[in-house]
Amino acid sequence: MEKSSNEEKHIEQLFKRVNIPQIPEQQIESVVQMAADYLPVERKRINLWDIAILQLTTTSIVFWAACAAFMAITVLSIGSAKSSLSALGIFVAGAPVPLLLSLLEVITTRTPAVIELEKACKYNVSQLYVVKIMIGTVLNVALLALVTTFTSQNLITPLKMFLTGSTTMFFIGFLALLIATKFGQSLPVMGILAGWIIAAVMLFQNRQELAMMLLNIRLLPLLVLLGVSTMLFIFSLHAFSHQLTTLDLGGTC
Amino acid sequence: MQLRTQNLTKNFGNRCAVDHVNLNFERGVYGLLGPNGAGKTTLMRMMVGILPPSSGKVTLDGVTIGELGAKYRDILGYMPQEVGYYRDFTAKRFLQYLSALKGLDPKYANRRIDELLDLVGLADGKNKKLGQFSGGMIRRIGIAQALLNDPRILILDEPTAGLDPNERIHFRNILSELSEERIVILSTHIVSDVQSIAGQVILLKEGKVVNCDTTENLRHMVEGKVWLATVTHGELNELKKRFPIGNVLQKDDHFEIRIASDSKPLQNATAVEPSLEDVFIYVFGGQAE
């Protein structure tokens, strides 16, 4: 007991020897206030999927109606196609239409005023465009699966058709993501999609031997191609999801 | 907390929209007052960080907002001149969407959204689609979204445009309460909005800061330079060519007018105590709202 009391005295004396500056209460208050000013409200680290789900909800009824119309027209056209080559032509040429529709929807609903509001948040506009492309691509593949299901009786090899369409879409999706992250705009992407549709129509009308080659690709190489294009798409998504947390203030549109 | 603009300049081609603006903001309400095209919106957009300046910088406690990046956005609330929205969104969904883009925790955001919808008087319409909202209601949604993250810095571009008189008073009261602990900067060309709440008024003309002072000091600035006179229709037309004219009040066959002039404009003119509106007329030479 006595030992500890002596120690306390010794510490007390040491403290007395050291000159501890008196900090005015006002100064403490101002420092605490400054810290409080920078203390933001509760935050959640948002990820790619959160943003994707949110973006999905911004989709208008008109878009869903247009997708339904696309499906109905494609199914009817394939159903009334004179040959399996024509059916394939319709399928391949029409494959990126839903993605094109989703980008058109972005242009019409995301007005400059909406962009200004979104720009003032934490995530920049190019990132939001990219999310839209991602959603568009996945939706597109889902729609192609539905079209394949409804037209399976009219197609010689429905599985092949679906794999061809999906490969195309994932590859286009990969290209679109690259372009969108580079330019932050959807117009170049729309150019690619429109170009694809025109090229496919021309190919099936004028170069039927090439179209036949496409029709005759075996299942295994087709699966490999699908795997490669899917990997490229996932890779670009992964790379993009890391970009999502970085913010570039100013000039993001 | 100190927000500063240092030699902030923005050129659009040959036109200089904001010209070497140096301003210093600390806690309180600042009214950015100027006629249309004075550079208010451009200045605010640069301060928010959505428009890169041609030269100069915006700093928060000495650090540029570019360096602060997302940290700056965490403590910033912004309401643009035109509030954009998705027509198919309900009011609540739209605020949830923007909360997520601001990185707010969903639980906090939902609680905050209910509070804010109540604050702006839209609690009853929270499940109504924005496409069905009136212009005034959209403005109120714009105000609510700016407050979602409980910002320390609030930048509002023409927040009261399109609001009816009751809504404007309500909004001014909200701002007064908020200003106790944050920097509030609002731009307007409606003098009465600034007069009632802004501690400091910044007069902006052709991209340059003409003056930055308290309402009281600005009024002192034009003391003895504001005149009340009774004139005929012919005299009024003549005076309009020579002096900036403020309020014109018709009384039977003559007009009672307020004139901004350094010297006595008419024999029967009497000097009157100036209002902030008179300051606006004196500085900008136009008609105030």
XYZ file of C-alpha atoms in Angstrom:
542
model
C 0.000 0.000 0.000
C 2.768 2.330 1.104
C 4.708 1.566 -2.051
C 1.834 2.430 -4.316
C 1.162 5.652 -2.401
C 4.803 6.654 -2.915
C 4.496 5.935 -6.610
C 1.421 8.124 -6.875
C 3.243 10.955 -5.141
C 6.169 10.525 -7.473
C 3.898 10.650 -10.536
C 2.151 13.713 -9.124
C 5.485 15.449 -8.697
C 6.522 14.527 -12.205
C 3.318 16.035 -13.556
C 3.972 19.205 -11.586
C 7.378 19.502 -13.161
C 6.012 19.238 -16.698
C 4.342 22.332 -17.991
C 1.017 21.211 -19.491
C -0.435 24.058 -21.562
C -3.961 25.131 -20.766
C -6.210 24.809 -23.825
C -9.059 27.264 -23.804
C -12.505 25.701 -23.794
C -13.396 27.683 -26.910
C -10.558 26.073 -28.847
C -11.625 22.583 -27.785
C -15.189 23.386 -28.813
C -14.142 24.633 -32.245
C -12.023 21.519 -32.890
C -14.864 19.229 -31.825
C -17.271 21.216 -34.001
C -14.973 20.928 -37.001
C -14.753 17.180 -36.510
C -18.548 17.008 -36.225
C -18.920 18.995 -39.444
C -17.026 16.369 -41.346
C -18.817 13.482 -39.722
C -21.195 12.363 -42.440
C -24.469 10.597 -41.809
C -24.619 6.803 -41.828
C -23.212 5.424 -45.065
C -23.447 2.157 -46.871
C -20.796 1.083 -49.327
C -22.919 0.697 -52.427
C -21.998 -2.010 -54.903
C -22.637 -2.765 -58.538
C -25.715 -4.868 -57.851
C -27.398 -2.214 -55.711
C -26.963 0.297 -58.509
C -28.131 -2.268 -61.091
C -31.334 -2.994 -59.181
C -31.953 0.732 -58.748
C -31.387 1.360 -62.431
C -33.763 -1.465 -63.280
C -36.457 0.370 -61.374
C -35.911 3.521 -63.442
C -37.075 1.605 -66.529
C -40.319 2.978 -67.905
C -43.490 1.083 -68.783
C -42.965 2.097 -72.422
C -39.722 0.107 -72.458
C -41.379 -3.039 -71.131
C -44.174 -2.601 -73.670
C -41.586 -2.236 -76.463
C -39.824 -5.423 -75.285
C -43.133 -7.290 -75.282
C -43.832 -5.992 -78.802
C -40.356 -7.105 -79.929
C -40.971 -10.570 -78.549
C -44.388 -10.887 -80.166
C -43.141 -9.656 -83.580
C -40.052 -11.923 -83.488
C -42.043 -14.985 -82.481
C -44.661 -14.316 -85.210
C -41.990 -13.610 -87.847
C -40.055 -16.777 -87.037
C -43.324 -18.715 -86.973
C -44.193 -17.548 -90.481
C -40.619 -17.813 -91.889
C -40.408 -19.799 -95.154
C -37.128 -21.536 -94.305
C -34.990 -22.266 -91.310
C -32.385 -19.911 -92.791
C -34.892 -17.060 -92.764
C -35.831 -17.945 -89.191
C -32.166 -17.848 -88.211
C -31.775 -14.542 -90.056
C -34.639 -12.976 -88.126
C -33.253 -14.334 -84.872
C -29.684 -13.130 -85.376
C -30.583 -9.748 -86.884
C -33.129 -9.003 -84.184
C -30.945 -10.222 -81.331
C -29.668 -6.820 -80.103
C -33.003 -4.985 -80.485
C -33.883 -5.073 -76.731
C -30.470 -3.612 -75.842
C -30.993 -0.938 -78.464
C -34.417 -0.228 -76.958
C -32.929 0.049 -73.472
C -30.371 2.576 -74.706
C -33.055 4.558 -76.514
C -34.930 4.540 -73.246
C -31.878 5.929 -71.431
C -31.698 8.787 -73.915
C -35.384 9.636 -73.623
C -35.893 9.296 -69.847
C -32.545 10.520 -68.563
C -32.979 14.158 -69.395
C -30.156 16.685 -68.866
C -31.924 17.769 -65.674
C -31.918 14.195 -64.329
C -28.259 13.848 -65.289
C -27.429 17.025 -63.371
C -29.056 15.621 -60.233
C -27.340 12.265 -60.622
C -24.004 13.951 -61.252
C -24.273 15.754 -57.944
C -24.493 12.384 -56.134
C -21.542 10.100 -55.468
C -21.482 8.058 -58.651
C -20.749 9.508 -62.019
C -22.932 9.365 -65.072
C -20.715 7.134 -67.202
C -20.942 4.516 -64.499
C -24.706 4.710 -64.593
C -24.690 4.299 -68.374
C -22.567 1.206 -67.989
C -24.996 -0.257 -65.473
C -27.807 0.353 -67.970
C -25.859 -1.541 -70.650
C -25.269 -4.393 -68.268
C -28.961 -4.623 -67.438
C -29.850 -4.289 -71.132
C -27.527 -7.153 -72.105
C -28.795 -9.521 -69.436
C -32.423 -8.635 -70.250
C -31.684 -9.171 -73.907
C -30.362 -12.685 -73.305
C -33.404 -13.460 -71.154
C -35.708 -12.261 -73.954
C -33.817 -14.372 -76.495
C -34.344 -17.402 -74.254
C -38.080 -16.672 -74.203
C -38.212 -16.206 -77.973
C -36.359 -19.520 -78.422
C -38.836 -21.271 -76.129
C -41.855 -19.922 -78.008
C -40.414 -20.688 -81.459
C -38.692 -23.999 -80.721
C -41.062 -25.788 -83.117
C -40.089 -23.523 -86.013
C -36.330 -23.688 -85.508
C -34.310 -26.704 -86.590
C -31.913 -26.381 -83.683
C -33.403 -24.123 -81.003
C -30.494 -24.683 -78.623
C -28.016 -23.604 -81.299
C -30.122 -20.552 -82.060
C -30.159 -19.544 -78.445
C -26.442 -20.119 -78.042
C -25.711 -18.086 -81.185
C -27.937 -15.232 -79.984
C -26.447 -15.267 -76.460
C -22.873 -15.368 -77.756
C -23.654 -12.393 -79.964
C -25.253 -10.503 -77.117
C -22.511 -11.097 -74.575
C -19.893 -10.084 -77.122
C -21.843 -6.948 -78.076
C -22.392 -6.286 -74.359
C -18.635 -6.525 -73.771
C -17.952 -4.084 -76.630
C -20.679 -1.769 -75.361
C -19.217 -1.748 -71.829
C -15.781 -0.948 -73.190
C -17.127 1.919 -75.274
C -19.317 3.271 -72.476
C -16.473 3.308 -69.939
C -14.249 4.981 -72.512
C -16.688 7.623 -73.742
C -19.404 7.709 -71.083
C -22.029 7.931 -73.803
C -24.563 5.589 -75.279
C -24.567 6.928 -78.848
C -21.470 4.995 -80.079
C -22.952 1.842 -78.547
C -26.212 2.444 -80.366
C -24.213 2.828 -83.575
C -22.670 -0.619 -83.072
C -26.054 -2.206 -82.376
C -27.700 -0.598 -85.379
C -24.687 -1.623 -87.498
C -25.065 -5.206 -86.310
C -28.743 -5.345 -87.299
C -28.045 -3.906 -90.789
C -25.031 -6.196 -91.333
C -26.995 -9.280 -90.262
C -29.890 -8.459 -92.595
C -27.483 -7.902 -95.504
C -25.581 -11.089 -94.723
C -28.667 -13.272 -94.663
C -30.053 -11.696 -97.838
C -26.919 -11.642 -99.997
C -24.357 -14.080 -98.604
C -26.401 -17.124 -97.776
C -23.369 -19.418 -97.825
C -21.942 -17.542 -94.831
C -25.271 -17.782 -93.105
C -25.313 -21.515 -93.773
C -21.871 -21.787 -92.188
C -23.246 -20.121 -89.096
C -26.146 -22.536 -89.101
C -23.798 -25.496 -89.362
C -21.414 -24.611 -86.556
C -21.192 -27.549 -84.192
C -22.376 -27.366 -80.622
C -18.971 -27.626 -78.972
C -17.296 -24.685 -80.786
C -20.472 -22.718 -80.181
C -20.253 -23.461 -76.459
C -16.592 -22.412 -76.462
C -17.483 -19.142 -78.218
C -20.282 -18.542 -75.727
C -17.865 -19.223 -72.872
C -15.325 -16.748 -74.264
C -17.839 -13.969 -74.883
C -19.447 -14.531 -71.458
C -16.034 -14.378 -69.805
C -15.209 -11.149 -71.625
C -18.519 -9.668 -70.492
C -18.026 -10.760 -66.873
C -14.435 -9.531 -66.930
C -15.507 -6.058 -68.079
C -18.245 -6.036 -65.420
C -15.720 -6.981 -62.751
C -13.335 -4.247 -63.893
C -16.194 -1.781 -63.897
C -17.441 -2.702 -60.428
C -14.045 -1.564 -59.082
C -14.425 1.757 -60.854
C -17.783 2.321 -59.223
C -16.356 3.537 -55.951
C -14.120 6.147 -57.520
C -15.568 9.553 -58.191
C -14.325 12.034 -60.668
C -15.630 15.450 -59.711
C -16.488 17.628 -62.622
C -16.831 16.967 -66.304
C -18.284 13.520 -65.948
C -20.958 13.774 -68.598
C -15.889 24.927 -42.068
C -14.870 27.352 -44.773
C -15.810 27.074 -48.423
C -13.851 29.351 -50.736
C -13.766 30.192 -54.384
C -10.416 31.478 -55.535
C -10.241 33.334 -58.855
C -12.980 31.052 -60.109
C -13.516 31.631 -63.815
C -15.596 29.956 -66.476
C -15.446 30.770 -70.164
C -17.858 29.445 -72.757
C -16.031 30.146 -75.987
C -15.344 33.876 -76.018
C -17.954 34.609 -73.394
C -16.839 34.845 -69.777
C -19.756 33.564 -67.658
C -17.923 33.778 -64.319
C -14.993 36.133 -64.015
C -12.369 35.657 -61.267
C -14.814 35.235 -58.420
C -13.340 35.231 -54.932
C -15.808 34.393 -52.207
C -15.604 33.064 -48.692
C -18.455 31.116 -47.104
C -18.809 30.209 -43.459
C -21.856 29.067 -41.523
C -25.034 30.950 -42.466
C -27.275 31.778 -45.406
C -25.796 33.488 -48.453
C -28.020 34.930 -51.121
C -26.616 35.061 -54.623
C -28.537 37.842 -56.285
C -28.346 38.898 -59.883
C -30.396 39.224 -63.037
C -30.817 36.342 -65.470
C -27.517 35.547 -67.193
C -25.400 37.023 -64.390
C -23.539 33.711 -63.945
C -25.273 32.460 -60.808
C -25.984 28.958 -62.083
C -22.527 28.558 -63.622
C -20.907 29.638 -60.365
C -23.027 27.194 -58.364
C -22.393 24.302 -60.733
C -18.656 24.860 -60.356
C -19.023 24.952 -56.589
C -20.918 21.662 -56.667
C -18.197 20.137 -58.828
C -20.283 19.193 -61.852
C -18.792 21.859 -64.090
C -15.026 22.151 -64.301
C -13.775 25.735 -64.037
C -11.681 27.285 -66.804
C -9.367 28.541 -64.078
C -9.339 29.040 -60.334
C -10.488 26.613 -57.681
C -13.047 25.809 -55.010
C -11.636 24.742 -51.669
C -13.108 23.422 -48.463
C -10.924 24.249 -45.484
C -7.983 24.675 -47.810
C -8.426 21.446 -49.784
C -9.736 21.589 -53.344
C -13.069 19.846 -53.884
C -11.427 17.739 -56.598
C -9.033 16.317 -54.036
C -11.868 15.744 -51.570
C -13.854 13.874 -54.228
C -16.596 11.711 -52.761
C -15.934 13.104 -49.264
C -17.132 16.489 -50.534
C -20.278 14.937 -51.958
C -20.931 13.290 -48.572
C -21.469 16.680 -46.987
C -23.032 18.439 -49.978
C -26.667 18.958 -50.896
C -27.552 20.462 -54.263
C -30.775 21.507 -55.866
C -30.389 22.462 -59.538
C -32.424 25.144 -61.253
C -34.433 22.511 -63.082
C -35.199 19.466 -60.972
C -34.980 16.365 -63.150
C -37.028 13.285 -62.352
C -38.234 9.957 -63.709
C -41.934 10.302 -64.476
C -42.735 6.712 -63.485
C -41.149 7.016 -60.047
C -43.225 7.723 -56.971
C -41.936 10.527 -54.753
C -40.692 8.049 -52.161
C -39.034 5.773 -54.732
C -37.278 8.716 -56.355
C -35.839 9.828 -53.024
C -34.808 6.229 -52.294
C -33.067 6.110 -55.655
C -31.132 9.320 -55.009
C -30.323 8.184 -51.448
C -28.721 5.070 -52.889
C -26.748 7.160 -55.375
C -25.607 9.276 -52.446
C -24.488 6.089 -50.699
C -26.890 6.399 -47.776
C -27.771 3.448 -45.620
C -31.288 2.279 -46.664
C -32.610 2.224 -43.081
C -31.388 5.740 -42.435
C -32.612 6.848 -45.859
C -36.160 5.551 -45.328
C -36.409 7.298 -41.980
C -35.010 10.499 -43.450
C -37.293 10.359 -46.519
C -40.392 10.199 -44.318
C -39.124 13.154 -42.275
C -38.333 15.205 -45.368
C -41.572 14.460 -47.194
C -43.332 15.620 -44.076
C -41.127 18.728 -43.914
C -41.897 19.757 -47.493
C -45.584 18.917 -47.115
C -45.657 15.948 -49.473
C -46.254 13.140 -46.970
C -49.693 12.459 -48.457
C -48.375 12.272 -52.004
C -45.386 10.015 -51.314
C -46.847 7.116 -53.316
C -47.988 9.297 -56.189
C -46.031 9.183 -59.455
C -43.852 12.214 -60.122
C -45.349 12.549 -63.595
C -48.575 13.637 -61.897
C -46.887 16.286 -59.739
C -47.271 20.025 -60.324
C -44.233 22.271 -60.872
C -44.362 23.467 -57.249
C -44.479 19.895 -55.940
C -41.451 18.953 -58.048
C -39.567 21.924 -56.574
C -40.418 20.621 -53.119
C -39.108 17.166 -54.080
C -35.967 18.954 -55.267
C -35.578 20.587 -51.868
C -36.141 17.259 -50.086
C -33.535 15.430 -52.173
C -30.966 18.129 -51.438
C -31.450 17.505 -47.710
C -31.322 13.698 -47.856
C -27.767 13.348 -46.568
C -28.191 16.060 -43.915
C -25.592 18.167 -45.766
C -23.217 20.637 -44.128
C -23.128 22.600 -47.360
C -26.384 23.294 -49.141
C -26.362 24.848 -52.599
C -29.765 25.765 -53.998
C -30.282 27.231 -57.444
C -33.490 29.273 -57.661
C -35.180 27.121 -55.005
C -38.333 29.197 -54.730
C -39.082 29.570 -58.433
C -42.545 28.177 -59.120
C -43.571 28.020 -55.473
C -46.717 29.840 -54.377
C -46.375 32.564 -51.677
C -47.299 30.191 -48.838
C -44.818 27.594 -50.008
C -42.120 30.242 -50.320
C -42.632 31.416 -46.754
C -42.620 27.803 -45.543
C -39.423 27.128 -47.475
C -37.719 30.258 -46.169
C -38.515 29.147 -42.631
C -37.003 25.726 -43.302
C -33.834 27.351 -44.610
C -33.548 29.683 -41.626
C -33.677 26.699 -39.282
C -31.124 24.783 -41.324
C -28.651 27.640 -41.550
C -27.751 27.464 -37.862
C -25.255 24.717 -38.431
C -24.378 24.763 -42.117
C -23.417 26.812 -45.126
C -26.491 27.584 -47.225
C -26.003 29.271 -50.584
C -29.071 30.106 -52.598
C -29.326 31.894 -55.867
C -32.347 33.876 -56.860
C -33.548 36.889 -58.748
C -36.425 37.259 -56.292
C -35.228 39.937 -53.897
C -37.739 39.229 -51.126
C -36.401 35.665 -50.728
C -32.937 36.942 -49.965
C -34.082 39.893 -47.880
C -35.838 37.746 -45.325
C -33.280 35.003 -44.727
C -29.818 35.732 -46.116
C -27.236 36.989 -43.654
C -24.957 37.955 -46.511
C -25.954 38.982 -50.001
C -23.669 38.554 -52.987
C -24.484 40.762 -55.948
C -23.400 39.185 -59.203
C -23.382 41.082 -62.479
C -22.008 39.795 -65.780
C -20.039 37.100 -63.996
C -18.367 39.463 -61.534
C -19.036 40.012 -57.853
C -20.234 43.594 -57.518
C -20.637 43.490 -53.768
C -20.878 41.046 -50.888
C -22.280 42.328 -47.646
C -25.141 42.140 -45.176
C -28.584 43.328 -46.286
C -28.281 46.255 -43.875
C -24.926 47.417 -45.237
C -26.100 47.079 -48.810
C -29.081 49.262 -48.008
C -26.758 51.832 -46.401
C -24.746 51.766 -49.618
C -27.632 53.310 -51.561
C -28.905 55.607 -48.831
C -29.793 59.001 -50.340
C -29.866 57.477 -53.797
C -33.433 56.216 -53.842
C -36.225 58.667 -54.581
C -39.981 58.640 -54.503
C -41.756 60.823 -57.017
C -45.215 61.373 -58.441
C -45.248 61.689 -62.217
C -47.582 61.661 -65.200
C -47.591 58.946 -67.851
C -45.491 61.064 -70.209
C -42.940 61.914 -67.508
C -42.709 58.259 -66.560
C -41.765 57.246 -70.095
C -39.161 60.004 -70.197
C -37.687 59.018 -66.797
C -37.490 55.337 -67.807
C -34.970 56.317 -70.476
C -32.756 58.166 -67.976
C -32.962 56.269 -64.676
C -33.488 52.755 -63.339
C -37.093 52.699 -62.126
C -38.297 50.477 -59.290
C -41.873 50.104 -58.106
C -44.481 51.858 -60.239
C -47.785 52.409 -58.503
C -50.720 53.872 -60.446
C -52.810 56.384 -58.503
C -55.758 57.854 -60.448
C -54.214 59.784 -63.367
C -50.617 59.770 -62.122
C -47.935 57.330 -61.033
C -45.949 56.992 -57.802
C -42.519 55.678 -58.678
C -39.226 54.786 -57.008
C -36.147 55.997 -58.834
C -32.521 54.964 -58.256
C -30.251 57.902 -58.936
C -27.101 59.465 -57.441
C -28.664 62.932 -57.643
C -32.207 64.223 -57.230
C -33.973 63.245 -60.466
C -36.994 65.577 -60.157
C -37.985 68.670 -58.247
C -40.799 66.910 -56.410
C -38.750 63.786 -55.655
C -38.071 62.943 -52.017
C -35.341 60.667 -50.697
C -36.693 57.476 -49.119
C -35.246 54.709 -47.027
C -33.935 52.097 -49.457
C -34.970 48.476 -49.464
C -32.923 45.558 -50.855
C -35.092 45.797 -53.948
C -33.842 49.361 -54.424
C -30.267 48.081 -54.114
C -31.049 45.603 -56.884
C -32.495 48.367 -59.066
C -29.544 50.649 -58.326
C -26.887 48.030 -59.057
C -28.488 46.146 -61.903
C -30.591 48.940 -63.332
C -33.477 46.614 -64.104
C -36.825 45.606 -62.763
C -36.726 43.498 -59.610
C -39.319 40.814 -58.893
